[in-house]
XYZ file of C-alpha atoms in Angstrom:
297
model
C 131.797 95.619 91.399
C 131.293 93.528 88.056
C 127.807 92.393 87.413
C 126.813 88.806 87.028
C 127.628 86.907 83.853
C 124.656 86.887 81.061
C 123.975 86.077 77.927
C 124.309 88.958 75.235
C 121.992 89.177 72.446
C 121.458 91.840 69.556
C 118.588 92.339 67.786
C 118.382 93.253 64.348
C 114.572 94.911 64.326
C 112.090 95.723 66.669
C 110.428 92.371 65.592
C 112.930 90.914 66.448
C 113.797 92.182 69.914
C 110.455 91.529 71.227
C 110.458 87.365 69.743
C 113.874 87.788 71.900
C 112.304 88.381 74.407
C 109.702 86.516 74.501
C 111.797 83.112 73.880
C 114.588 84.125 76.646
C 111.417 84.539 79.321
C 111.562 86.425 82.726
C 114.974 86.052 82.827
C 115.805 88.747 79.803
C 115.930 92.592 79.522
C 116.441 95.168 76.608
C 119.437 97.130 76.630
C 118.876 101.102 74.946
C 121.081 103.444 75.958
C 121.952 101.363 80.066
C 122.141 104.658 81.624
C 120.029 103.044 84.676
C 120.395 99.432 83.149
C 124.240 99.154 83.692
C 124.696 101.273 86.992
C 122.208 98.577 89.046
C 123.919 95.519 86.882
C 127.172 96.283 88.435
C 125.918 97.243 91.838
C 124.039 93.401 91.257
C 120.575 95.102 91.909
C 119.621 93.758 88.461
C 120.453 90.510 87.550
C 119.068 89.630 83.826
C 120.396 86.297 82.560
C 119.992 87.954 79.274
C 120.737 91.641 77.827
C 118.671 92.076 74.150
C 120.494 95.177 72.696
C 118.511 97.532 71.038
C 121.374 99.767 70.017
C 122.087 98.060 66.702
C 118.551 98.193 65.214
C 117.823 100.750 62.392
C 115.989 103.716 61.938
C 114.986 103.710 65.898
C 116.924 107.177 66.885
C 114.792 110.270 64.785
C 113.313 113.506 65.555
C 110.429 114.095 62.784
C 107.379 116.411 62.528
C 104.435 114.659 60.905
C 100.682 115.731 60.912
C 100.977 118.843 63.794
C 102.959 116.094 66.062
C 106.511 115.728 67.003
C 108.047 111.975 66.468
C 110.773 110.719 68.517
C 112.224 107.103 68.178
C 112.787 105.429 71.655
C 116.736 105.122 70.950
C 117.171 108.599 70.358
C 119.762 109.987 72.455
C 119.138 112.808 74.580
C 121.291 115.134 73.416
C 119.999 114.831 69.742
C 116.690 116.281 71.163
C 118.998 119.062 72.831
C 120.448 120.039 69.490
C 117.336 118.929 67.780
C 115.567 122.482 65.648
C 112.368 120.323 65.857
C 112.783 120.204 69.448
C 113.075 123.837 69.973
C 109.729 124.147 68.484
C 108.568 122.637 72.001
C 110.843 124.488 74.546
C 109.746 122.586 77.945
C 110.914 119.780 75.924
C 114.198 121.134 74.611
C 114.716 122.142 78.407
C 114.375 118.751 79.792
C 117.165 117.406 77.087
C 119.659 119.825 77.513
C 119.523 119.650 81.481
C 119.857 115.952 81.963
C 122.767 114.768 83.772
C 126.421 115.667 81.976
C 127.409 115.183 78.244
C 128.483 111.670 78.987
C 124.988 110.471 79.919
C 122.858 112.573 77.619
C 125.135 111.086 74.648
C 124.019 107.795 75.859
C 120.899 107.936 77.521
C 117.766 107.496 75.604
C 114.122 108.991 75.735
C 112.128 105.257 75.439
C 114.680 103.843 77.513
C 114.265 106.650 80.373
C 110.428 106.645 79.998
C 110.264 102.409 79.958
C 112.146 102.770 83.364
C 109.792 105.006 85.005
C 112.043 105.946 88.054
C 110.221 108.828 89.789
C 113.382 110.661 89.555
C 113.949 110.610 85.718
C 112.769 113.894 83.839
C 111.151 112.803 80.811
C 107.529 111.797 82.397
C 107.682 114.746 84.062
C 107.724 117.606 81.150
C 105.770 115.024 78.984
C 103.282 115.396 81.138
C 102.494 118.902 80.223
C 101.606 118.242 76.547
C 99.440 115.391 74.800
C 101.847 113.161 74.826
C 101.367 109.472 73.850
C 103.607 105.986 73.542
C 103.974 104.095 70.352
C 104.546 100.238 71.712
C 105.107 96.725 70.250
C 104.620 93.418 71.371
C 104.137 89.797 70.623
C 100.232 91.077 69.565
C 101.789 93.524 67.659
C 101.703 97.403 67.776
C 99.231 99.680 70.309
C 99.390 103.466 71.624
C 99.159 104.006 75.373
C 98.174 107.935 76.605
C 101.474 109.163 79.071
C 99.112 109.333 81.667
C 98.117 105.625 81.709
C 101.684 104.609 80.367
C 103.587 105.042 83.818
C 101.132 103.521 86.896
C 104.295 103.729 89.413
C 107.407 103.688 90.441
C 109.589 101.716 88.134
C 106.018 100.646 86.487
C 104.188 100.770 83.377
C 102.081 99.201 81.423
C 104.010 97.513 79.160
C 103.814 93.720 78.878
C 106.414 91.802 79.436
C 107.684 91.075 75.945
C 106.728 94.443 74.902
C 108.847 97.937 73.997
C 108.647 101.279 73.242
C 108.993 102.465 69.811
C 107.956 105.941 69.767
C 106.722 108.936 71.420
C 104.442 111.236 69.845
C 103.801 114.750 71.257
C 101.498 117.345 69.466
C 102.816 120.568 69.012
C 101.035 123.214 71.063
C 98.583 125.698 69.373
C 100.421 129.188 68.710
C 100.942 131.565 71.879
C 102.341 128.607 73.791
C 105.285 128.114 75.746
C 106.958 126.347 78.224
C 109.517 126.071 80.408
C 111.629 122.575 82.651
C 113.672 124.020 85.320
C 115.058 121.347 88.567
C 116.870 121.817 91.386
C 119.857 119.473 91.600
C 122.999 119.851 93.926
C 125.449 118.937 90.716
C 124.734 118.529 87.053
C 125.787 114.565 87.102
C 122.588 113.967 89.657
C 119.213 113.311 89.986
C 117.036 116.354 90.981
C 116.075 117.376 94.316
C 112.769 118.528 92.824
C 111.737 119.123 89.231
C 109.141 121.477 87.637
C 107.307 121.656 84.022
C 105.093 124.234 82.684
C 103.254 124.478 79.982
C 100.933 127.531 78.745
C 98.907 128.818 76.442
C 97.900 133.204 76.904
C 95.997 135.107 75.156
C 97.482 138.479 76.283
C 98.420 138.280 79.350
C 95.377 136.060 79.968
C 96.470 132.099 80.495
C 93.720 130.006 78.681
C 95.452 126.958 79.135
C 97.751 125.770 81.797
C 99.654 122.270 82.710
C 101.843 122.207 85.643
C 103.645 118.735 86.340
C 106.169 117.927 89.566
C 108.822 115.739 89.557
C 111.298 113.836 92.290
C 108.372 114.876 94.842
C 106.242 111.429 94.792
C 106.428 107.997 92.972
C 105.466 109.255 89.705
C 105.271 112.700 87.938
C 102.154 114.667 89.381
C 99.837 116.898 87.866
C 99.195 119.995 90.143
C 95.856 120.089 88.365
C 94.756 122.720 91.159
C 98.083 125.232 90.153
C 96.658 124.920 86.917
C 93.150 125.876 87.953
C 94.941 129.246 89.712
C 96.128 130.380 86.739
C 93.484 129.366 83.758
C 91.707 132.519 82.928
C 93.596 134.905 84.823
C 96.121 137.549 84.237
C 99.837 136.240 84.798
C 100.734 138.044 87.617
C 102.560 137.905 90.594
C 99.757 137.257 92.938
C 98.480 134.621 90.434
C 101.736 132.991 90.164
C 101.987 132.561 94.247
C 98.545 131.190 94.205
C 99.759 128.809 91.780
C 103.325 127.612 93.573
C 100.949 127.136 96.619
C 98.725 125.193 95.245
C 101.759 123.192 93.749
C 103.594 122.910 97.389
C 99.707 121.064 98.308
C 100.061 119.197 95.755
C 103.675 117.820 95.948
C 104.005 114.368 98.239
C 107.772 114.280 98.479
C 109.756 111.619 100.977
C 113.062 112.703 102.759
C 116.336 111.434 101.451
C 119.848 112.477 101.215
C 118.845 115.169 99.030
C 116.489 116.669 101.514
C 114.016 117.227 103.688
C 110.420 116.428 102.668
C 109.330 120.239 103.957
C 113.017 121.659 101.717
C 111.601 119.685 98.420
C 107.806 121.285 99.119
C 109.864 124.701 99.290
C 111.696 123.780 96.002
C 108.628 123.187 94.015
C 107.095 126.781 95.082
C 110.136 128.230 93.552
C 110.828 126.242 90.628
C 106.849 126.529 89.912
C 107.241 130.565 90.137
C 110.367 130.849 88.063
C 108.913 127.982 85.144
C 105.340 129.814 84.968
C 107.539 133.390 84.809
C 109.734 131.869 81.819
C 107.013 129.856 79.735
C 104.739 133.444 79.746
C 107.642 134.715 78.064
C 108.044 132.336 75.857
C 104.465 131.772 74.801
C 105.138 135.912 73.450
C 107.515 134.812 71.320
C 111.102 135.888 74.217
C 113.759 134.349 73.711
C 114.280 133.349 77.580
C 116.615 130.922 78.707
C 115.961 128.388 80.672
C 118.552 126.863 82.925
C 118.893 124.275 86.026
C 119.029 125.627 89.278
C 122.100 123.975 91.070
C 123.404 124.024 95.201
């Protein structure tokens, strides 16, 4: 199916795109990478009378490391974090970019685009929401930072304003004897996830002193398993510690049943992608080389 005629419009600077937008009115949408954008416009599920392209707009796709932080403009591509060095610095979030979709959409697809969409099946909120993370916006009143955790409030949902975009997100690189690890379940690498899993540590030892477990695919939004994360801080990683902590993450997981699964088959995903992710990012946070690869059906 074609999607509905509209009127095309490129922007030329951020500035620009959001005075766009907020001249066109309700009837106008920004186009980054259309990975989800041009799918529902030819299925008519969207039906914008006007596309602003942000594709054309300069120095909006960069991976930089300023003041202990990692920088990433909202049209960079997903596979320039992948091959990013800076981005390796940060495995859970090297992890998430390499295991997106196939090589057609991670060429495309971009990090503010996938985080302004918010669908509770995307994997950027998810492994974001292991490290301070926060989202560099502008609008009409000009630019503001939002914390991750108050930038997506639900499905398909954030708290942008309506003539408002992303222009950056800013994570802080974790202290040293950190690591992490994003593993998901998916029945083929083109889709969405059955269930997704980030980790985040930081050990001293073998002794966690700070943990961050976030699922994805199993509610409307990523969720914290903030008691997971309780199970491990200040304990020896262990295998008895690591079941108590994929329990605690089955609790906390509120998935729905769809075509890829029952909501009791997504609660047992999440036990073992939280066991294999907690395994891997110990590992990593002593300085392993582990790989860390999508489980698939």
């Amino acid at each position: 199916m074609y999607p509905r005629s509209f009127h095309y419009h490129r922007a030329g600077s951020l500035k620009e795109a959001v005075s766009m937008l907020g001249q066109l009115g309700g009837g106008a949408k920004f186009l980054a990478g259309g990975q989800s954008l041009i799918p529902l416009l030819k299925l008519r599920f969207a039906n914008p009378e006007h596309l602003v392209d942000l594709n054309f707009i300069p120095s909006t796709s960069f991976v930089k490391e300023e003041s202990g932080a990692l920088r990433f403009g909202a049209m960079t591509r997903h596979a320039e974090i992948e091959h990013s060095a800076l981005a390796k610095k940060i495995p859970v979030l090297h992890d998430c970019a390499a295991g997106i979709a196939d090589v057609q959409v991670r060429n495309r697809g971009t990090i503010g685009g996938s985080l302004a969409e918010a669908d509770p099946s995307g994997d950027w909120a998810n492994a974001l929401f292991t490290l301070e993370s926060t989202v560099h916006c502008l609008g009409s009143d000009g630019p503001r930072t939002i914390p991750l955790r108050d930038f997506i409030t639900d499905a398909y949902t954030t708290a942008l304003a309506p003539n408002e975009l992303v222009t950056e997100i800013e994570v802080k690189i974790p202290p040293g004897g950190s690591g992490g690890a994003y593993l998901a379940f998916k029945r083929s690498a083109p889709v969405y996830p059955s269930a997704s899993a980030a980790v985040q540590l930081t050990m001293a030892g073998d002794v966690c002193q700070h943990a961050a477990i976030a699922l994805g695919c199993v509610g409307l939004t990523a969720i914290r398993a903030t008691e997971a994360e309780t199970a491990l801080r200040g304990k020896s990683i262990n295998d008895k510690t690591i079941a108590t902590a994929a329990e605690a993450a089955r609790a906390a997981a509120d998935p729905q049943p769809d075509m890829r699964g029952s909501a009791d088959y997504k609660r047992q995903l999440v036990v073992a992608l939280v066991k294999r992710a907690i395994q891997i990012a110990a590992r990593r946070s002593g300085g392993e080389q582990v790989e860390g690869t999508h489980l698939y059906a």
